[in-house]
CSV table of C-alpha atoms and ligand atoms in Angstrom, one decimal:
chain,number,residue,atom,x,y,z
A,1,MET,CA,-165.0,297.1,-109.0
A,2,LYS,CA,-167.5,294.0,-109.2
A,3,VAL,CA,-165.0,290.8,-109.1
A,4,LEU,CA,-166.8,287.5,-109.6
A,5,ILE,CA,-164.7,283.7,-108.6
A,6,VAL,CA,-165.4,281.5,-110.8
A,7,GLY,CA,-164.9,278.1,-108.4
A,8,SER,CA,-165.9,276.4,-105.3
A,9,GLY,CA,-162.2,274.7,-103.5
A,10,GLY,CA,-159.7,276.1,-101.5
A,11,ARG,CA,-157.9,277.6,-104.0
A,12,GLU,CA,-161.1,280.0,-105.4
A,13,HIS,CA,-161.2,280.8,-100.8
A,14,ALA,CA,-157.7,282.3,-101.1
A,15,ILE,CA,-158.2,284.3,-104.8
A,16,ALA,CA,-161.6,285.4,-103.3
A,17,TRP,CA,-160.1,286.0,-100.0
A,18,LYS,CA,-156.7,288.3,-101.6
A,19,THR,CA,-159.0,289.3,-104.0
A,20,ALA,CA,-161.8,290.8,-101.2
A,21,GLN,CA,-158.6,292.8,-99.9
A,22,SER,CA,-158.3,294.9,-103.3
A,23,PRO,CA,-159.5,298.4,-102.0
A,24,LYS,CA,-161.0,298.8,-105.9
A,25,VAL,CA,-163.4,296.1,-105.5
A,26,GLU,CA,-166.8,297.3,-104.0
A,27,LYS,CA,-168.2,293.8,-104.3
A,28,LEU,CA,-167.9,290.1,-104.3
A,29,TYR,CA,-169.1,288.0,-105.8
A,30,CYS,CA,-167.9,283.9,-106.4
A,31,ALA,CA,-170.2,281.2,-108.4
A,32,PRO,CA,-170.9,278.7,-107.4
A,33,GLY,CA,-168.3,279.1,-104.3
A,34,ASN,CA,-168.7,277.3,-100.5
A,35,GLY,CA,-169.5,277.8,-97.1
A,36,GLY,CA,-166.2,279.7,-96.7
A,37,ILE,CA,-165.9,281.9,-99.9
A,38,GLU,CA,-169.1,283.6,-98.6
A,39,GLU,CA,-168.0,285.8,-95.7
A,40,TYR,CA,-165.8,287.8,-98.7
A,41,ALA,CA,-168.4,287.1,-101.4
A,42,GLU,CA,-171.7,286.7,-102.4
A,43,CYS,CA,-172.0,283.1,-103.9
A,44,VAL,CA,-174.3,282.3,-106.4
A,45,PRO,CA,-175.6,278.5,-107.6
A,46,ILE,CA,-174.4,278.9,-110.8
A,47,GLY,CA,-172.3,275.5,-111.7
A,48,ALA,CA,-169.0,276.9,-113.2
A,49,MET,CA,-169.4,274.7,-116.5
A,50,GLU,CA,-172.7,276.7,-116.8
A,51,PHE,CA,-170.6,279.1,-119.4
A,52,GLU,CA,-174.2,281.4,-120.7
A,53,LYS,CA,-175.3,282.0,-117.9
A,54,LEU,CA,-172.5,282.9,-115.8
A,55,ALA,CA,-172.2,285.3,-118.6
A,56,ALA,CA,-175.6,286.0,-118.9
A,57,PHE,CA,-175.2,286.6,-114.4
A,58,ALA,CA,-171.7,288.7,-115.3
A,59,LYS,CA,-173.7,291.1,-117.5
A,60,GLU,CA,-177.0,291.2,-115.7
A,61,LYS,CA,-174.7,292.4,-112.2
A,62,GLU,CA,-172.5,294.6,-115.0
A,63,ILE,CA,-169.1,292.2,-113.3
A,64,ASP,CA,-166.5,294.7,-114.3
A,65,LEU,CA,-163.7,291.6,-114.1
A,66,THR,CA,-164.2,287.9,-114.0
A,67,VAL,CA,-160.9,285.4,-112.6
A,68,VAL,CA,-162.0,281.4,-113.2
A,69,GLY,CA,-160.1,279.5,-110.7
A,70,MET,CA,-160.9,275.8,-112.1
A,71,ASP,CA,-159.3,273.8,-115.0
A,72,ASP,CA,-162.2,272.0,-116.8
A,73,PRO,CA,-164.1,275.6,-117.3
A,74,LEU,CA,-160.9,276.9,-118.9
A,75,VAL,CA,-160.2,274.0,-120.8
A,76,GLY,CA,-163.6,274.1,-121.1
A,77,GLY,CA,-163.5,277.8,-122.8
A,78,ILE,CA,-164.9,279.9,-121.1
A,79,VAL,CA,-162.9,282.5,-121.7
A,80,ASP,CA,-164.1,282.6,-124.7
A,81,VAL,CA,-167.4,282.5,-124.2
A,82,PHE,CA,-166.9,285.9,-122.1
A,83,GLU,CA,-165.0,287.9,-124.3
A,84,ARG,CA,-167.6,287.2,-126.9
A,85,GLU,CA,-170.0,289.0,-124.9
A,86,GLY,CA,-167.7,291.8,-124.4
A,87,LEU,CA,-166.7,291.2,-120.4
A,88,ARG,CA,-163.6,290.9,-119.3
A,89,VAL,CA,-161.9,287.9,-118.1
A,90,PHE,CA,-158.9,286.8,-116.3
A,91,GLY,CA,-157.3,283.1,-117.8
A,92,PRO,CA,-157.0,282.2,-121.2
A,93,ARG,CA,-158.8,281.5,-123.6
A,94,ARG,CA,-159.8,277.9,-124.7
A,95,ASN,CA,-156.4,277.4,-127.9
A,96,ALA,CA,-153.9,278.9,-124.9
A,97,ALA,CA,-156.1,276.7,-121.6
A,98,ILE,CA,-154.4,273.4,-124.4
A,99,LEU,CA,-151.5,274.3,-122.3
A,100,GLU,CA,-152.9,272.4,-120.0
A,101,GLY,CA,-155.6,270.6,-121.3
A,102,SER,CA,-153.1,268.2,-123.6
A,103,LYS,CA,-150.4,267.3,-122.0
A,104,ALA,CA,-149.8,265.6,-125.7
A,105,PHE,CA,-150.3,269.2,-126.6
A,106,SER,CA,-147.8,270.2,-124.2
A,107,LYS,CA,-144.7,267.8,-124.8
A,108,ASP,CA,-144.6,268.6,-129.0
A,109,LEU,CA,-144.7,272.4,-127.7
A,110,MET,CA,-141.9,271.3,-125.1
A,111,LYS,CA,-140.1,269.3,-128.2
A,112,LYS,CA,-140.7,271.8,-131.3
A,113,TYR,CA,-139.1,275.2,-128.9
A,114,GLY,CA,-136.3,272.9,-127.0
A,115,ILE,CA,-138.0,273.6,-123.6
A,116,PRO,CA,-136.1,270.9,-121.2
A,117,THR,CA,-138.8,268.0,-120.1
A,118,ALA,CA,-138.3,264.3,-119.4
A,119,ALA,CA,-138.2,262.4,-124.0
A,120,TYR,CA,-141.3,261.3,-124.3
A,121,GLU,CA,-144.0,259.9,-127.0
A,122,ASN,CA,-147.4,260.4,-127.3
A,123,PHE,CA,-150.3,257.3,-128.8
A,124,ASP,CA,-153.3,257.2,-130.3
A,125,ASP,CA,-153.5,253.6,-130.3
A,126,PRO,CA,-153.3,251.1,-127.6
A,127,LYS,CA,-151.4,248.1,-129.5
A,128,LYS,CA,-148.7,250.6,-130.5
A,129,ALA,CA,-148.5,252.1,-127.4
A,130,LEU,CA,-147.8,248.5,-126.7
A,131,ALA,CA,-145.2,247.4,-129.0
A,132,TYR,CA,-143.4,250.7,-128.2
A,133,LEU,CA,-143.3,249.4,-123.9
A,134,GLU,CA,-141.5,246.0,-125.0
A,135,HIS,CA,-138.8,248.1,-125.8
A,136,ALA,CA,-138.6,250.6,-123.0
A,137,ASP,CA,-136.9,251.2,-119.8
A,138,PHE,CA,-138.2,250.5,-117.1
A,139,PRO,CA,-139.4,252.0,-114.5
A,140,ILE,CA,-141.8,254.2,-117.4
A,141,VAL,CA,-144.9,256.8,-116.8
A,142,LEU,CA,-148.0,256.8,-119.0
A,143,LYS,CA,-150.0,259.5,-118.9
A,144,ALA,CA,-153.5,260.4,-120.0
A,145,ASP,CA,-153.5,262.7,-122.3
A,146,GLY,CA,-156.7,265.0,-120.9
A,147,LEU,CA,-157.7,266.0,-117.7
A,148,ALA,CA,-158.4,264.0,-115.4
A,149,LEU,CA,-158.1,265.6,-111.8
A,150,GLY,CA,-154.7,264.5,-111.1
A,151,LYS,CA,-155.0,261.1,-110.6
A,152,GLY,CA,-153.9,260.0,-114.8
A,153,VAL,CA,-150.3,260.3,-114.3
A,154,LEU,CA,-149.3,256.2,-113.3
A,155,ILE,CA,-145.8,255.4,-112.4
A,156,CYS,CA,-144.7,252.0,-113.5
A,157,ASN,CA,-141.8,249.2,-112.9
A,158,THR,CA,-142.4,246.3,-114.5
A,159,LEU,CA,-143.6,245.2,-118.3
A,160,GLU,CA,-146.4,244.3,-116.9
A,161,GLU,CA,-148.0,246.6,-114.6
A,162,ALA,CA,-147.0,248.9,-117.7
A,163,LYS,CA,-149.4,246.8,-120.6
A,164,GLU,CA,-152.3,247.0,-117.6
A,165,GLY,CA,-151.8,251.0,-117.7
A,166,VAL,CA,-152.6,251.0,-121.4
A,167,LYS,CA,-155.0,249.1,-121.2
A,168,THR,CA,-156.7,251.0,-117.9
A,169,ILE,CA,-155.9,254.1,-119.7
A,170,MET,CA,-156.8,253.2,-122.9
A,171,GLU,CA,-159.3,250.3,-123.3
A,172,ASP,CA,-161.3,250.8,-120.0
A,173,LYS,CA,-161.1,254.0,-120.2
A,174,GLN,CA,-160.5,254.6,-116.3
A,175,PHE,CA,-160.5,258.4,-116.4
A,176,GLY,CA,-162.6,258.8,-120.2
A,177,SER,CA,-161.9,260.6,-123.2
A,178,ALA,CA,-158.9,262.3,-121.1
A,179,GLY,CA,-157.6,258.4,-122.5
A,180,ASN,CA,-157.9,258.6,-125.7
A,181,ARG,CA,-154.2,259.9,-126.1
A,182,MET,CA,-151.4,259.1,-124.0
A,183,VAL,CA,-148.3,260.3,-123.4
A,184,ILE,CA,-145.0,257.7,-122.1
A,185,GLU,CA,-142.8,259.5,-121.0
A,186,GLU,CA,-139.4,258.7,-119.7
A,187,PHE,CA,-139.4,258.4,-115.8
A,188,MET,CA,-137.0,260.9,-113.8
A,189,THR,CA,-136.2,261.3,-109.6
A,190,GLY,CA,-135.1,264.4,-108.6
A,191,ARG,CA,-137.4,267.4,-105.9
A,192,GLU,CA,-140.7,268.7,-106.8
A,193,VAL,CA,-141.6,273.1,-107.1
A,194,SER,CA,-144.3,274.3,-108.4
A,195,VAL,CA,-144.0,277.9,-109.7
A,196,LEU,CA,-147.1,279.9,-110.1
A,197,SER,CA,-146.7,282.6,-113.1
A,198,PHE,CA,-149.1,285.9,-114.4
A,199,VAL,CA,-148.2,286.0,-117.7
A,200,ASP,CA,-150.1,288.8,-120.6
A,201,GLY,CA,-149.4,286.8,-123.4
A,202,LYS,CA,-145.9,288.6,-124.2
A,203,THR,CA,-144.9,289.6,-120.2
A,204,ILE,CA,-144.1,286.8,-117.4
A,205,LYS,CA,-144.0,287.3,-113.9
A,206,CYS,CA,-142.9,284.7,-111.5
A,207,MET,CA,-144.9,284.3,-108.0
A,208,THR,CA,-142.5,282.7,-105.4
A,209,SER,CA,-142.1,278.9,-105.4
A,210,ALA,CA,-144.0,276.4,-103.4
A,211,GLN,CA,-144.0,272.5,-102.7
A,212,ASP,CA,-147.0,270.3,-102.8
A,213,HIS,CA,-147.5,266.7,-101.4
A,214,LYS,CA,-149.4,265.0,-103.8
A,215,ARG,CA,-150.0,261.5,-102.0
A,216,ALA,CA,-152.8,260.7,-98.9
A,217,LEU,CA,-150.1,259.5,-96.5
A,218,ASP,CA,-147.1,260.6,-94.8
A,219,GLY,CA,-143.8,259.1,-96.4
A,220,ASP,CA,-145.0,260.0,-99.7
A,221,GLN,CA,-147.6,257.3,-99.7
A,222,GLY,CA,-151.0,256.2,-100.8
A,223,LEU,CA,-153.3,257.3,-103.2
A,224,ASN,CA,-152.8,260.5,-105.8
A,225,THR,CA,-155.1,263.6,-104.4
A,226,GLY,CA,-155.6,266.9,-105.5
A,227,GLY,CA,-153.3,267.8,-102.4
A,228,MET,CA,-152.7,266.9,-98.9
A,229,GLY,CA,-150.5,270.5,-98.5
A,230,THR,CA,-148.1,273.0,-99.3
A,231,PHE,CA,-145.3,275.0,-97.8
A,232,SER,CA,-144.2,278.0,-99.3
A,233,PRO,CA,-140.6,279.4,-100.7
A,234,SER,CA,-138.9,276.3,-101.9
A,235,PRO,CA,-135.2,276.4,-100.6
A,236,PHE,CA,-134.5,273.8,-102.6
A,237,TYR,CA,-135.8,276.9,-105.5
A,238,THR,CA,-132.3,278.3,-105.5
A,239,LYS,CA,-131.4,281.5,-107.7
A,240,GLU,CA,-129.3,279.1,-109.7
A,241,VAL,CA,-132.3,276.9,-110.3
A,242,ASP,CA,-134.5,280.4,-110.9
A,243,ALA,CA,-132.0,281.6,-113.9
A,244,PHE,CA,-132.1,278.5,-115.3
A,245,CYS,CA,-135.3,278.2,-115.8
A,246,GLN,CA,-135.8,281.8,-116.6
A,247,GLU,CA,-133.6,281.1,-119.3
A,248,HIS,CA,-135.2,278.0,-120.6
A,249,ILE,CA,-138.5,277.7,-119.9
A,250,TYR,CA,-140.7,280.8,-118.6
A,251,GLN,CA,-140.1,283.3,-121.1
A,252,ALA,CA,-139.2,280.6,-124.1
A,253,THR,CA,-143.1,279.2,-123.1
A,254,VAL,CA,-144.9,282.2,-123.5
A,255,ASP,CA,-143.3,282.8,-126.9
A,256,ALA,CA,-143.8,279.6,-128.1
A,257,MET,CA,-147.6,279.8,-127.1
A,258,ALA,CA,-147.7,283.4,-129.2
A,259,ALA,CA,-145.3,281.6,-131.8
A,260,GLU,CA,-148.5,279.2,-132.7
A,261,GLY,CA,-151.6,282.0,-132.4
A,262,ARG,CA,-152.6,280.5,-128.8
A,263,ARG,CA,-151.4,284.0,-126.9
A,264,PHE,CA,-151.2,283.0,-122.9
A,265,GLN,CA,-152.9,285.2,-120.8
A,266,GLY,CA,-153.5,284.3,-116.9
A,267,VAL,CA,-151.7,281.9,-114.3
A,268,ILE,CA,-149.1,279.2,-116.2
A,269,PHE,CA,-148.3,276.7,-113.9
A,270,PHE,CA,-144.7,275.3,-114.1
A,271,GLY,CA,-144.9,271.3,-112.3
A,272,LEU,CA,-140.9,271.3,-112.6
A,273,MET,CA,-138.9,268.8,-111.4
A,274,LEU,CA,-135.0,269.4,-110.4
A,275,THR,CA,-132.7,266.6,-111.8
A,276,GLU,CA,-129.5,265.5,-111.9
A,277,LYS,CA,-129.2,267.0,-115.6
A,278,GLY,CA,-130.7,270.2,-114.2
A,279,PRO,CA,-134.4,271.1,-114.7
A,280,LYS,CA,-137.2,270.1,-116.0
A,281,VAL,CA,-141.3,270.4,-116.6
A,282,LEU,CA,-143.0,267.3,-115.5
A,283,GLU,CA,-146.4,269.7,-116.6
A,284,PHE,CA,-147.8,272.2,-116.7
A,285,ASN,CA,-151.7,273.6,-115.8
A,286,ALA,CA,-153.2,277.1,-116.8
A,287,ARG,CA,-154.5,278.3,-113.6
A,288,PHE,CA,-153.4,278.7,-109.7
A,289,GLY,CA,-152.4,275.5,-108.8
A,290,ASP,CA,-154.8,274.6,-105.0
A,291,PRO,CA,-153.1,273.7,-102.4
A,292,GLU,CA,-150.2,276.5,-103.6
A,293,ALA,CA,-151.9,279.1,-103.6
A,294,GLN,CA,-153.4,278.6,-100.4
A,295,VAL,CA,-149.4,279.5,-99.2
A,296,VAL,CA,-148.5,282.1,-102.4
A,297,LEU,CA,-150.9,284.7,-102.2
A,298,PRO,CA,-150.9,285.2,-98.5
A,299,ARG,CA,-147.6,286.1,-99.1
A,300,MET,CA,-148.3,288.0,-102.2
A,301,LYS,CA,-148.2,291.9,-101.3
A,302,ASN,CA,-149.9,294.0,-104.2
A,303,ASP,CA,-153.1,294.7,-105.2
A,304,ILE,CA,-153.8,291.1,-106.8
A,305,VAL,CA,-156.3,292.8,-108.8
A,306,GLU,CA,-153.7,295.2,-110.4
A,307,VAL,CA,-152.2,292.4,-111.4
A,308,PHE,CA,-154.8,290.8,-112.7
A,309,GLU,CA,-156.4,293.6,-114.6
A,310,ALA,CA,-152.6,293.7,-116.2
A,311,CYS,CA,-152.9,290.6,-117.8
A,312,VAL,CA,-155.6,291.6,-119.3
A,313,ASP,CA,-155.0,295.0,-120.2
A,314,GLY,CA,-151.2,293.8,-121.6
A,315,THR,CA,-149.5,295.5,-119.6
A,316,LEU,CA,-147.7,293.0,-116.5
A,317,ASP,CA,-144.6,294.5,-118.0
A,318,GLN,CA,-145.3,297.7,-115.6
A,319,ILE,CA,-146.3,295.1,-112.3
A,320,ASP,CA,-143.2,294.5,-109.5
A,321,LEU,CA,-144.1,291.4,-108.0
A,322,GLU,CA,-143.2,291.2,-104.5
A,323,PHE,CA,-143.6,288.8,-102.2
A,324,GLU,CA,-142.9,289.1,-97.8
A,325,ASP,CA,-139.7,287.8,-96.8
A,326,ASN,CA,-141.6,285.0,-94.9
A,327,ALA,CA,-143.0,281.6,-95.0
A,328,ALA,CA,-145.7,279.4,-94.6
A,329,VAL,CA,-147.5,276.4,-94.4
A,330,CYS,CA,-150.3,274.9,-95.3
A,331,VAL,CA,-152.5,271.4,-94.3
A,332,VAL,CA,-155.0,270.0,-95.9
A,333,LEU,CA,-157.8,268.4,-93.0
A,334,ALA,CA,-159.4,266.0,-95.1
A,335,SER,CA,-162.0,263.5,-94.2
A,336,GLY,CA,-161.6,260.2,-93.5
A,337,GLY,CA,-161.4,257.7,-96.4
A,338,TYR,CA,-159.8,260.4,-99.4
A,339,PRO,CA,-159.4,260.1,-102.3
A,340,VAL,CA,-161.6,256.7,-102.3
A,341,ALA,CA,-165.0,256.8,-100.4
A,342,TYR,CA,-165.6,259.2,-97.4
A,343,GLU,CA,-168.1,260.6,-95.4
A,344,LYS,CA,-169.9,264.0,-95.4
A,345,GLY,CA,-172.0,266.1,-93.9
A,346,TYR,CA,-170.4,266.3,-89.8
A,347,PRO,CA,-170.2,269.6,-88.2
A,348,ILE,CA,-166.8,271.1,-87.9
A,349,HIS,CA,-165.7,273.0,-84.7
A,350,GLY,CA,-163.1,275.7,-83.4
A,351,LEU,CA,-163.7,277.2,-87.1
A,352,GLU,CA,-163.7,280.3,-84.2
A,353,ASN,CA,-159.8,280.3,-83.3
A,354,PHE,CA,-158.8,282.2,-86.4
A,355,LYS,CA,-161.3,285.6,-85.8
A,356,GLY,CA,-158.6,287.9,-86.4
A,357,LYS,CA,-155.9,285.8,-85.4
A,358,GLU,CA,-152.6,287.5,-87.8
A,359,GLY,CA,-151.0,285.7,-90.0
A,360,TYR,CA,-153.2,282.3,-89.4
A,361,TYR,CA,-155.9,281.5,-92.4
A,362,VAL,CA,-158.7,278.5,-92.9
A,363,PHE,CA,-159.9,278.1,-96.2
A,364,HIS,CA,-162.3,276.1,-97.0
A,365,ALA,CA,-162.4,273.6,-99.9
A,366,GLY,CA,-165.2,271.3,-99.7
A,367,THR,CA,-167.8,272.9,-96.5
A,368,LYS,CA,-171.1,273.9,-96.1
A,369,LEU,CA,-173.2,275.8,-93.7
A,370,VAL,CA,-175.6,274.1,-92.4
A,371,ASP,CA,-177.8,276.7,-90.1
A,372,GLY,CA,-175.0,278.3,-89.8
A,373,GLN,CA,-172.8,275.5,-88.8
A,374,PHE,CA,-170.0,274.8,-91.1
A,375,VAL,CA,-170.8,270.6,-92.4
A,376,THR,CA,-167.8,268.4,-93.9
A,377,ASN,CA,-169.4,268.4,-97.5
A,378,GLY,CA,-166.4,267.3,-99.9
A,379,GLY,CA,-162.7,264.9,-99.6
A,380,ARG,CA,-160.6,267.7,-98.7
A,381,VAL,CA,-162.5,269.8,-95.8
A,382,LEU,CA,-159.9,272.7,-95.4
A,383,GLY,CA,-156.2,273.8,-95.5
A,384,VAL,CA,-154.6,275.2,-92.9
A,385,THR,CA,-152.4,277.7,-93.8
A,386,ALA,CA,-150.2,279.6,-90.7
A,387,THR,CA,-147.2,282.1,-91.7
A,388,GLY,CA,-143.9,282.2,-90.0
A,389,GLU,CA,-140.2,284.0,-90.2
A,390,ASP,CA,-139.0,280.9,-91.8
A,391,LEU,CA,-140.6,277.2,-92.8
A,392,LYS,CA,-140.2,275.3,-89.8
A,393,THR,CA,-141.8,278.3,-87.3
A,394,ALA,CA,-144.3,278.7,-90.5
A,395,ARG,CA,-144.2,274.5,-89.7
A,396,ALA,CA,-144.9,274.6,-86.5
A,397,ASN,CA,-147.3,277.5,-86.5
A,398,ALA,CA,-149.2,275.6,-89.0
A,399,TYR,CA,-149.7,271.9,-87.1
A,400,GLU,CA,-150.4,273.6,-83.8
A,401,ALA,CA,-154.0,276.0,-86.3
A,402,VAL,CA,-154.6,272.1,-86.7
A,403,LYS,CA,-155.1,271.2,-83.8
A,404,LEU,CA,-158.2,273.5,-82.8
A,405,ILE,CA,-160.1,272.1,-85.0
A,406,ASP,CA,-162.6,269.3,-85.3
A,407,PHE,CA,-164.5,267.3,-86.8
A,408,GLU,CA,-165.0,263.8,-87.3
A,409,LYS,CA,-163.0,261.5,-89.4
A,410,ALA,CA,-160.6,264.2,-90.1
A,411,TYR,CA,-157.2,263.5,-91.2
A,412,CYS,CA,-154.2,265.5,-92.0
A,413,ARG,CA,-150.4,264.7,-93.7
A,414,SER,CA,-148.4,264.8,-90.1
A,415,ASP,CA,-145.0,265.9,-92.0
A,416,ILE,CA,-145.5,268.6,-94.7
A,417,GLY,CA,-142.5,270.0,-95.0
A,418,LYS,CA,-140.2,267.4,-93.9
A,419,ALA,CA,-138.2,268.5,-96.6
A,420,ILE,CA,-137.3,271.2,-95.0
A,421,ASP,CA,-135.4,269.5,-92.0
A,422,GLU,CA,-132.9,268.0,-94.4
A,423,ILE,CA,-131.3,271.4,-95.8
B,1,AMP,P1,-148.6,265.3,-113.3
B,1,AMP,O1,-149.9,265.9,-113.0
B,1,AMP,O2,-147.4,265.4,-114.8
B,1,AMP,O3,-147.6,266.9,-112.6
B,1,AMP,O4,-148.1,264.1,-112.8
B,1,AMP,C1,-148.6,264.0,-111.4
B,1,AMP,C2,-147.4,263.4,-110.7
B,1,AMP,O5,-146.7,262.0,-111.4
B,1,AMP,C3,-146.4,264.7,-111.0
B,1,AMP,O6,-146.4,265.1,-109.5
B,1,AMP,C4,-144.6,263.8,-110.7
B,1,AMP,O7,-144.5,263.2,-109.3
B,1,AMP,C5,-144.9,261.9,-111.1
B,1,AMP,N1,-143.8,262.4,-112.1
B,1,AMP,C6,-145.0,262.6,-113.2
B,1,AMP,N2,-144.4,263.1,-114.8
B,1,AMP,C7,-143.2,261.7,-114.4
B,1,AMP,C8,-141.8,261.8,-115.3
B,1,AMP,N3,-141.6,261.8,-116.4
B,1,AMP,N4,-141.2,261.1,-113.7
B,1,AMP,C9,-141.4,261.1,-112.3
B,1,AMP,N5,-142.2,260.9,-111.6
B,1,AMP,C10,-143.5,262.1,-113.0
B,2,LIG,N1,-151.5,271.1,-106.8
B,2,LIG,C1,-151.4,270.4,-107.6
B,2,LIG,C2,-152.7,271.6,-108.7
B,2,LIG,O1,-152.9,272.2,-108.4
B,2,LIG,O2,-152.7,270.9,-110.1
């Protein structure tokens, strides 16, 4: 088979690496890809939002399956364009990707179908939002409705902060048109868990759990980022939690989407919070997590191409997902200054240490090959994943591995997976 992957980050590197393992794949392309992905795939310089060009490329090269890794093209309707052209594609159509593309939609869906989530109200008028806040309890959570690079969520401790937040989202439009509508939501506390799942429209099969670290600095300080590191599995995702989510959340979400005429095919990412009153949904994403994919996929035993095809063909009920009985930790190496201002173009040293080193993976997020030398080319540069027989071993291995890599102004959090010490 010929497979095309759409995207350019660490997640797409992990997907490309896993896809390349499949004996079914004879040729792999990635658009636009990155320096690291070139090891497994021929990278083609077409942007992820250039749907018509991508579809033309897929036709010309007789691509058998396209896998879309990123949220923007999915929410923008890339799958509809490919299907219109008769091309096989893994990922939700535009009318289903709205599960991630509109937080107001997903909140209304959960309310309508009784899926546990925080209490909320939706607003498209900032004056009404301000009036509502006058009688609200604090802290409170404000969310821009649309895609905002994971940054459109503001946790406000006081009425003053919340009023400022409404201005930021709805009037100053700091997150662009994502802030045309807004969700105001009850503040919840508890541990967060990410559960990614494969969905074929009717059947859902969950992958092993993971946990992300979204803040830039140790101790969950600093600004929100795309994710500074992950571990898998989450020891807090117990059998009881899983049983509850299976009964009240996972299948219920797939069935709700089907009932709304929005059949979902692809990956649903459940962002869960384990509250005192039980697990609740924080958010849905319509694709693999980044950097969740970098710890989940190295533990997956299945041929991922078979799973992708089962989702597209509606035969996922015939697949048993299997994961290694081990653990994985991913530490993101970022450029100093990320997520605000950072420099690019520094040579990356030490990557050769990982050639043939089993149980270690260096997934490139923002790198470029210049004259045979990898240089930094983004805020998050690399995700260094290590496996181990348990979480503590995997974490020790990941931090040992990080020491082997060096570039100017590199930084990483030193406490990825620290929560596991509490159990
Ligand atoms: P989201 O993009 O909706 O996952 O929100 C980003 C982050 O904001 C989450 O990972 C949580 O840490 C936090 N968050 C979102 N909603 C809530 C909530 N209702 N209560 C507490 N924290 C929240
Ligand atoms: N790691 C969070 C996300 O991919 O949205």
